[in-house]
CSV table of C-alpha atoms in Angstrom, one decimal:
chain,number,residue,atom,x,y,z
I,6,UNK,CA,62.9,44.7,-21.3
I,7,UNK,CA,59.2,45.2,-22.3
I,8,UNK,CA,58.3,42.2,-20.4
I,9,UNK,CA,59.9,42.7,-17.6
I,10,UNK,CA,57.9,46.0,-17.8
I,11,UNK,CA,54.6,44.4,-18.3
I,12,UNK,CA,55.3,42.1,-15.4
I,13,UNK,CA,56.1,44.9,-13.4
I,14,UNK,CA,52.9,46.6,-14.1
I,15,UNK,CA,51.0,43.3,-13.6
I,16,UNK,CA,52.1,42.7,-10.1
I,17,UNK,CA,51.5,46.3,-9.2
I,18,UNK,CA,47.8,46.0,-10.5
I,19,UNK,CA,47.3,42.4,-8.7
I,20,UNK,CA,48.8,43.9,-5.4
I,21,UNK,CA,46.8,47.2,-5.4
I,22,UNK,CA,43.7,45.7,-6.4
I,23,UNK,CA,43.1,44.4,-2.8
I,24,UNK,CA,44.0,47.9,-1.4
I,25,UNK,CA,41.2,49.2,-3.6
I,26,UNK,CA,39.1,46.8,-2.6
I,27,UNK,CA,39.5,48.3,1.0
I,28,UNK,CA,39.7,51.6,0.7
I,29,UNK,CA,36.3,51.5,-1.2
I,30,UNK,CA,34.9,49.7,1.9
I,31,UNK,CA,36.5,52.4,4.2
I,32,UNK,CA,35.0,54.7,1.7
I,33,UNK,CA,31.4,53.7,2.2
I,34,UNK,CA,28.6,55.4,2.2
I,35,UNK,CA,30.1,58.0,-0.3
I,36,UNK,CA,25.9,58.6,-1.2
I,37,UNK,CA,23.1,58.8,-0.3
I,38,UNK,CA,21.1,55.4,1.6
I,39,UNK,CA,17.6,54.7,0.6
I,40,UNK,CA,15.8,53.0,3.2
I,41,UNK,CA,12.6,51.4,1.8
I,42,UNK,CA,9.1,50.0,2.8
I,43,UNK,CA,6.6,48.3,2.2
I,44,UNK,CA,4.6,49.9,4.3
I,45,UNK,CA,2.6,53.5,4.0
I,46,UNK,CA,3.9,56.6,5.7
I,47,UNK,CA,2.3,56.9,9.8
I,48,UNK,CA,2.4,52.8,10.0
I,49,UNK,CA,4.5,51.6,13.4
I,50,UNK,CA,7.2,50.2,10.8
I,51,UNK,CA,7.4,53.3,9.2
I,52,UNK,CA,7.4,55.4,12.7
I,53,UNK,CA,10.5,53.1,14.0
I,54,UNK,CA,12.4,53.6,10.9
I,55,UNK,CA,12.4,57.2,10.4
I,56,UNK,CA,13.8,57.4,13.9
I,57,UNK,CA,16.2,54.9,13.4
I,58,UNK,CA,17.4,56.4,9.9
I,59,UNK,CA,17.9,59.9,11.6
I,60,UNK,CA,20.2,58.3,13.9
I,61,UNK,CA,22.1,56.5,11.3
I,62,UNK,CA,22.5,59.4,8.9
I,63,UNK,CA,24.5,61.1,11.6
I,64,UNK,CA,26.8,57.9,12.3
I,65,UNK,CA,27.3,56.9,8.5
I,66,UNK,CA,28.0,61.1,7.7
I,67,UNK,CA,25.3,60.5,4.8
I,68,UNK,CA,21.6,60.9,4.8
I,69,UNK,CA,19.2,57.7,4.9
I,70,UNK,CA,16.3,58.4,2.9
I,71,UNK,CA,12.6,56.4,3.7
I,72,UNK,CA,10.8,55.7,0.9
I,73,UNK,CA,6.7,53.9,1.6
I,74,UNK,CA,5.9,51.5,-1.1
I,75,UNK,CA,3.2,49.9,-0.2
I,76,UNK,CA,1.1,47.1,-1.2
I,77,UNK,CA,0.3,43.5,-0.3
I,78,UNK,CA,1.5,43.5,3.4
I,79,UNK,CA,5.0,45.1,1.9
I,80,UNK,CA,5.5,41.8,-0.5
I,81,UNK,CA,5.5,44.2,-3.9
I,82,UNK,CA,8.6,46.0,-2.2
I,83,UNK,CA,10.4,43.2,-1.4
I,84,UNK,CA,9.5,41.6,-5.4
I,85,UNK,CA,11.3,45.1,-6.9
I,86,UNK,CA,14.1,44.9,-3.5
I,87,UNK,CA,15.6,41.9,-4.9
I,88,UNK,CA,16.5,43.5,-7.9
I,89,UNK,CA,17.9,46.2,-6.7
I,90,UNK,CA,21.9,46.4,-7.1
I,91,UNK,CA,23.4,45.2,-4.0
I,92,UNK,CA,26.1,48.0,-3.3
I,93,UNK,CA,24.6,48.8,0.0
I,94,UNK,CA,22.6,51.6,-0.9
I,95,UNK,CA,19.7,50.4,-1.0
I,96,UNK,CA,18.4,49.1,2.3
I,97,UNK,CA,15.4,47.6,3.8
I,98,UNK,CA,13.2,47.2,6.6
I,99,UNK,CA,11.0,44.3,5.9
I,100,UNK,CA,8.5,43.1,8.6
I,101,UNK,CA,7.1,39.1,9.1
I,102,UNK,CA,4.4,39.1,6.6
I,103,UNK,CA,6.7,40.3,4.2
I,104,UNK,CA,9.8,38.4,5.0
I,105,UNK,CA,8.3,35.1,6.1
I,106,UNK,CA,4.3,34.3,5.7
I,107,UNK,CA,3.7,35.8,2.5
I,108,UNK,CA,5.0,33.1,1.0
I,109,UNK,CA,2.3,30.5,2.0
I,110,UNK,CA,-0.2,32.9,1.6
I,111,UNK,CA,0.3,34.1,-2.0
I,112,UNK,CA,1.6,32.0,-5.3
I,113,UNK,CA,2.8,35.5,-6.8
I,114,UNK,CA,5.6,35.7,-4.7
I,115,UNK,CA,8.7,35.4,-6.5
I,116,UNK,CA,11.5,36.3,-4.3
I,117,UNK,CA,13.0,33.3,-1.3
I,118,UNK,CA,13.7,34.5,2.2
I,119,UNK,CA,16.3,34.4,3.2
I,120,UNK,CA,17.9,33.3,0.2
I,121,UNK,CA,17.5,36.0,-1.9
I,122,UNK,CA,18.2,38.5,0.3
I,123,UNK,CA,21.3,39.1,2.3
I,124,UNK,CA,20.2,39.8,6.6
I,125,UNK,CA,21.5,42.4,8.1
I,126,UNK,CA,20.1,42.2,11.2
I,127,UNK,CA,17.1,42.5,13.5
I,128,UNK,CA,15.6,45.4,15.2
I,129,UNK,CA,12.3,45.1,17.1
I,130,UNK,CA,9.2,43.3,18.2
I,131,UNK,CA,6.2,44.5,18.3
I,132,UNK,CA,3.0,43.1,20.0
I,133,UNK,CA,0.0,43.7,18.9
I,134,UNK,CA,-3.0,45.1,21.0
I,135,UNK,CA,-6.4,43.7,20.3
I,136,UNK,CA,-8.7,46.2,20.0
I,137,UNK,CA,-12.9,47.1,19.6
I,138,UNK,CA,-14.7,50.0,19.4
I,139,UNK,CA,-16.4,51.4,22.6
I,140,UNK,CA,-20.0,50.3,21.5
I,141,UNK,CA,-18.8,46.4,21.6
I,142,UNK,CA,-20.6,44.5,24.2
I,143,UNK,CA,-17.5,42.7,25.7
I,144,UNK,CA,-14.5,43.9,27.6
I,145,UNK,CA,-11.8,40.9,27.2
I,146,UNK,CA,-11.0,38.2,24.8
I,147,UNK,CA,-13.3,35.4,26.5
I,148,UNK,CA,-16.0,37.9,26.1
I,149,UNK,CA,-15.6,38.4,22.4
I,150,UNK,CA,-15.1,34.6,21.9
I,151,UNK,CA,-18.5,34.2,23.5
I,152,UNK,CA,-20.5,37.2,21.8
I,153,UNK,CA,-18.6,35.8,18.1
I,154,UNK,CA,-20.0,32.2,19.2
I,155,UNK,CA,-23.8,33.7,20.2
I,156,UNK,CA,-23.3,36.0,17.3
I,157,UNK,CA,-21.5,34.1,13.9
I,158,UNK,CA,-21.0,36.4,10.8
I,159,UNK,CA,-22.3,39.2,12.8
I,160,UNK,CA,-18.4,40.9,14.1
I,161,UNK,CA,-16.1,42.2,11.1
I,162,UNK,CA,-12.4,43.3,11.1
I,163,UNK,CA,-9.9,45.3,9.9
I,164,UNK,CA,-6.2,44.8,9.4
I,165,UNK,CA,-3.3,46.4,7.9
I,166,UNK,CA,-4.1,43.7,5.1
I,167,UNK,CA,-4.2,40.3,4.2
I,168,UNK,CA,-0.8,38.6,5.1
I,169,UNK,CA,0.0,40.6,7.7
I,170,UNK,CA,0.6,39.9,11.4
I,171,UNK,CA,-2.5,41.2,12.5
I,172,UNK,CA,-4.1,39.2,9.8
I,173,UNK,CA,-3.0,36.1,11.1
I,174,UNK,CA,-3.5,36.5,14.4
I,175,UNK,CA,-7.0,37.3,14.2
I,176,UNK,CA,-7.6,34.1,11.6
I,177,UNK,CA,-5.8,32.1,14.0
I,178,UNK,CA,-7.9,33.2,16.9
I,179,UNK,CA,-11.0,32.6,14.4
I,180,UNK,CA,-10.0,29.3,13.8
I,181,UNK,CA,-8.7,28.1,17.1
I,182,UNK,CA,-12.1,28.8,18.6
I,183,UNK,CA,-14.5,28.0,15.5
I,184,UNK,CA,-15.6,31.9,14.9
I,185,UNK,CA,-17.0,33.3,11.9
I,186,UNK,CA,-15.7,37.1,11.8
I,187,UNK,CA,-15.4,38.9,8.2
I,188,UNK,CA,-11.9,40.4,7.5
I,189,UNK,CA,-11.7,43.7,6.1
I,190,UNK,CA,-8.1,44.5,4.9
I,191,UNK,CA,-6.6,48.1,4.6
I,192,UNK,CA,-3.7,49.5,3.0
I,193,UNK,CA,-2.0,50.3,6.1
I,194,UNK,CA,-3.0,50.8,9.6
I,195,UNK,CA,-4.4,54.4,9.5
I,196,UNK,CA,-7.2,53.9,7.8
I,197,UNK,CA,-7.9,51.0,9.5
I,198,UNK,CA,-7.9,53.1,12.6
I,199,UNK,CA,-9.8,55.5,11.1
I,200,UNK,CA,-12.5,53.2,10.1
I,201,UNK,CA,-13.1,51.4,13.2
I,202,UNK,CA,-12.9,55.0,15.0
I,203,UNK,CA,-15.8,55.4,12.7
I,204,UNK,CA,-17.4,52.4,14.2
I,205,UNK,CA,-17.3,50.8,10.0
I,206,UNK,CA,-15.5,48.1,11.7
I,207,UNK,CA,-15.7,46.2,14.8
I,208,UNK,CA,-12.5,45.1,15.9
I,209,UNK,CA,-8.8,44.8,15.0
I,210,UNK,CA,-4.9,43.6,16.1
I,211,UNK,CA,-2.8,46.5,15.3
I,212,UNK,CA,0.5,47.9,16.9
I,213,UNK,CA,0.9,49.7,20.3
I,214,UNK,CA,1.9,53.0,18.2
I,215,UNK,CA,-1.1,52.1,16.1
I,216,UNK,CA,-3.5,52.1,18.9
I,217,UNK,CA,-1.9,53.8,21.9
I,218,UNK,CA,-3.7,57.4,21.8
I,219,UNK,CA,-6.9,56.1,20.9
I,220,UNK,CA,-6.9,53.5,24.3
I,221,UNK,CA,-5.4,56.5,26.1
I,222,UNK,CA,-8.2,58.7,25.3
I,223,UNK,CA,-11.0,55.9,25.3
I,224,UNK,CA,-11.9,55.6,22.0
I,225,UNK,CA,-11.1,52.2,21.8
I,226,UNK,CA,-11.0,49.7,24.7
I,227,UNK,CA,-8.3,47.3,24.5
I,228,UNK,CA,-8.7,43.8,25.5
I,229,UNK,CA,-5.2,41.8,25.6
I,230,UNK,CA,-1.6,41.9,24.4
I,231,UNK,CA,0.5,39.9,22.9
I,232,UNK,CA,3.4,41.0,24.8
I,233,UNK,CA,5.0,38.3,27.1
I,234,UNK,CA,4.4,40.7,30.0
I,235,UNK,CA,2.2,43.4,30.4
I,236,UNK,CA,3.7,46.9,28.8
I,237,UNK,CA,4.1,50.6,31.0
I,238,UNK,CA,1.9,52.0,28.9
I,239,UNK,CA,-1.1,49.7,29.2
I,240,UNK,CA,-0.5,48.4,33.0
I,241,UNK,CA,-4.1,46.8,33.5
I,242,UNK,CA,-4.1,45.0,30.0
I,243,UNK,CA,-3.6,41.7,30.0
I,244,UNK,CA,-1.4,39.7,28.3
I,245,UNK,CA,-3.2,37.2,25.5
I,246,UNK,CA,-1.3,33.9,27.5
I,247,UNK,CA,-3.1,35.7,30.7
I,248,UNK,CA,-6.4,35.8,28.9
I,249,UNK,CA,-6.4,32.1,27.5
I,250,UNK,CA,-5.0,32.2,24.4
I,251,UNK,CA,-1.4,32.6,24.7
I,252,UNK,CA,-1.3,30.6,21.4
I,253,UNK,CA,-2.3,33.0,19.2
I,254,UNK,CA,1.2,34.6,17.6
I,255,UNK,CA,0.2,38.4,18.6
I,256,UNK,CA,3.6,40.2,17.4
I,257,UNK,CA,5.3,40.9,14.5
I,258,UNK,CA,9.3,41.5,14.1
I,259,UNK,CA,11.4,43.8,11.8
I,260,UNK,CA,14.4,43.2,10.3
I,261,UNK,CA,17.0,45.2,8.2
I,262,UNK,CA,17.7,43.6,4.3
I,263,UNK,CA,20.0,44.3,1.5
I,264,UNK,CA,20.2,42.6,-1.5
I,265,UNK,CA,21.5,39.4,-2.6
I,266,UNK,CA,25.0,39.6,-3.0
I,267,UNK,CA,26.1,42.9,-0.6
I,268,UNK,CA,29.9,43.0,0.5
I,269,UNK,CA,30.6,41.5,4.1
I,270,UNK,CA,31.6,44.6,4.9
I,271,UNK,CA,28.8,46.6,4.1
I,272,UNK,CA,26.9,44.4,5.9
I,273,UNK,CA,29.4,44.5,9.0
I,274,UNK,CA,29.0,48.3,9.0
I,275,UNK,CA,25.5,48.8,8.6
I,276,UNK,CA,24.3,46.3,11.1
I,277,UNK,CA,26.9,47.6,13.7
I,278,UNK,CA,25.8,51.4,13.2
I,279,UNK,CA,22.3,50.3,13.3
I,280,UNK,CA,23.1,48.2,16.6
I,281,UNK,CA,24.9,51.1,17.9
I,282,UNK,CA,21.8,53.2,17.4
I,283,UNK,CA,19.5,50.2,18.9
I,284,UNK,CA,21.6,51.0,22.1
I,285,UNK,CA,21.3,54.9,22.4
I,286,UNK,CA,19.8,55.3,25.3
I,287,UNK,CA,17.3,58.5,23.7
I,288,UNK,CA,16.1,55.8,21.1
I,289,UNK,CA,15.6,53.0,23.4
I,290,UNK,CA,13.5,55.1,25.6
I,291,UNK,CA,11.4,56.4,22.3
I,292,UNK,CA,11.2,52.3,21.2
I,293,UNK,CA,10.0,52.2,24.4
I,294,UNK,CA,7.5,54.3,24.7
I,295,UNK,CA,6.2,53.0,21.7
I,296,UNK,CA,6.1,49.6,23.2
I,297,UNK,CA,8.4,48.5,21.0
I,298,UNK,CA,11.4,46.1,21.7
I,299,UNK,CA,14.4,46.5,20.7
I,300,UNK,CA,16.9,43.5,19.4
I,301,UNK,CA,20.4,43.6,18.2
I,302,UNK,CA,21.6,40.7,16.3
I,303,UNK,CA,24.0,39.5,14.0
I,304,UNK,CA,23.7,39.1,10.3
I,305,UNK,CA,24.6,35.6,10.9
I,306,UNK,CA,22.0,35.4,13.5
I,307,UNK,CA,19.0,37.2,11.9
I,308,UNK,CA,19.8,34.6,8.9
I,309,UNK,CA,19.3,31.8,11.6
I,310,UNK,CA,16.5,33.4,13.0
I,311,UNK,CA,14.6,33.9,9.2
I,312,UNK,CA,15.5,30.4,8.4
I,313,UNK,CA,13.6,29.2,11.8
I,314,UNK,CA,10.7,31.3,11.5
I,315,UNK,CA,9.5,29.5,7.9
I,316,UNK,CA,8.7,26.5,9.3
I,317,UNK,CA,6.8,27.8,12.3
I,318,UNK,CA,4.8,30.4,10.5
I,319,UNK,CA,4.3,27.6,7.4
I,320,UNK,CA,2.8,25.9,10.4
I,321,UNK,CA,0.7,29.0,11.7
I,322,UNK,CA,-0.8,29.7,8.3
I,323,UNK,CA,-1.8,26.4,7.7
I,324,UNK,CA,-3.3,25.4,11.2
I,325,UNK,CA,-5.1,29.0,10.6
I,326,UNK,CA,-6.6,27.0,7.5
I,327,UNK,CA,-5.5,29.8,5.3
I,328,UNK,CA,-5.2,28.9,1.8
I,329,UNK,CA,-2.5,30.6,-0.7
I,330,UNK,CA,-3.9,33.2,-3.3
């Protein structure tokens, strides 16, 4: 008799177990979502994400909290992300340097895209808008080609820091045409801005959102983007292939990440409330207006996508004739 009770019991647990398994899917969030990145607070990554998050919070029924830590391009986020649990509440935004070139531009990288992470899905490109202070003597990219050639070691630059997309693109420009510019990295695109507003810096590449009021107002003068056509907001700049140097990889994408080992359907529901949001008609608008562009992927194909992009940035960095650090 007791065995046939303990059997009993036994096939109850084994056949519920499943039907716990679901219902604390269907439960999910039941918390709280911290949203983290590597990037500081007013940063175009940071602008996109808040807005996003908002939207989410109000499809999920639970608030999605940005957190900035900063540092190294967002790569000392992504080092603590990967040991975070991966319950699916604790989320990321992670951006190219981060996710992809990092790794061939620093040996203290310890985390493997995308193998230690588990893709959620993409959100947005964003071009980047090359940039110099009014006081430059040049008004397009040929021009500043020419005045770096006349001029070597005289021009500096500022990025968002080293291993970023802005980074790159300007060393790949520098190299391409045999320029000697000094880099002068930031901790984030606002001060950047501020210093080459200041006229402590020369030029930069940097972010529509980054830029947008100060080319608007004429502070700064832009001189190509590296959209593949030319944006609403900035109708009489030209593109960087319609310039001459459509070679130079002017844009940087962002991507949603959880940890290494999430539940499929955490991952379902997360990237289709954050593709849902991708399609709102208010947020595409903002994105935009921001001259951001929206994707909506996959996880499947954001992992294809992240598995591409090694190779070809490996390639970037290296024909850039950047060494790792």
């Amino acid at each position: 008799m007791k065995q046939s009770v303990v059997r009993l019991i036994g096939a109850a647990i084994i056949l519920a177990a499943p039907l716990a398994g679901a219902a604390a899917n269907d439960a999910y969030p039941h918390k709280p979502i911290a949203l983290q990145l590597g990037f500081p607070p007013g940063q175009a990554t940071d602008t996109v994400a808040r807005m996003l998050a908002e939207r989410a919070a109000a499809r999920l029924g639970q608030p999605v909290i940005v957190e900035n830590k900063p540092g190294q391009g967002g790569s000392v986020l992504l080092s603590s992300f990967v040991r975070q649990a991966p319950d699916g509440y604790t989320l990321t935004i992670a951006a190219t340097g981060a996710a992809v070139t990092n790794h061939f531009l620093y040996k203290t990288v310890n985390y493997k895209t995308p193998d230690d992470f588990t893709p959620v899905g993409l959100v947005a490109d964003l071009p980047l808008v090359l940039v110099a202070r009014p006081g430059m003597p040049f008004k397009d990219v040929a021009g500043l080609v020419a005045y770096a050639r006349q001029h070597p070691g005289k021009l500096n630059y500022a990025s968002p820091g080293t291993g970023t997309s802005s980074n790159l693109a300007m060393e790949t420009l520098k190299h391409q045409n045999g320029l000697r510019i000094e880099h002068i990295p930031y901790q984030g695109s606002a001060r950047a801005m501020t210093d080459l507003l200041a006229g402590q810096v020369d030029i930069a590449f940097d972010t529509v959102p980054a830029v947008q009021a100060f080319v608007s107002s004429g502070k700064l003068k832009a001189l190509a983007i590296g959209s593949e056509d030319r944006l609403k907001l900035f109708p009489d700049v030209p593109t960087m292939k319609e310039s001459g140097f459509g070679t130079v990889p002017a844009h940087v994408w962002i991507g949603f990440l959880l940890p290494k080992g999430a539940q499929p359907a955490v991952v379902e529901k997360l990237n289709s409330v954050f593709n849902a949001v991708l399609q709102e008609k208010e947020v595409t608008e903002k994105l935009e207006n921001l001259g951001v562009v929206a994707h909506t992927t996959t996880p499947q194909g954001f992992e294809a996508m992240l598995r591409e992009e090694l190779p070809r940035w490996g390639a970037i960095v290296k024909d850039a004739g950047l060494q790792p650090q």
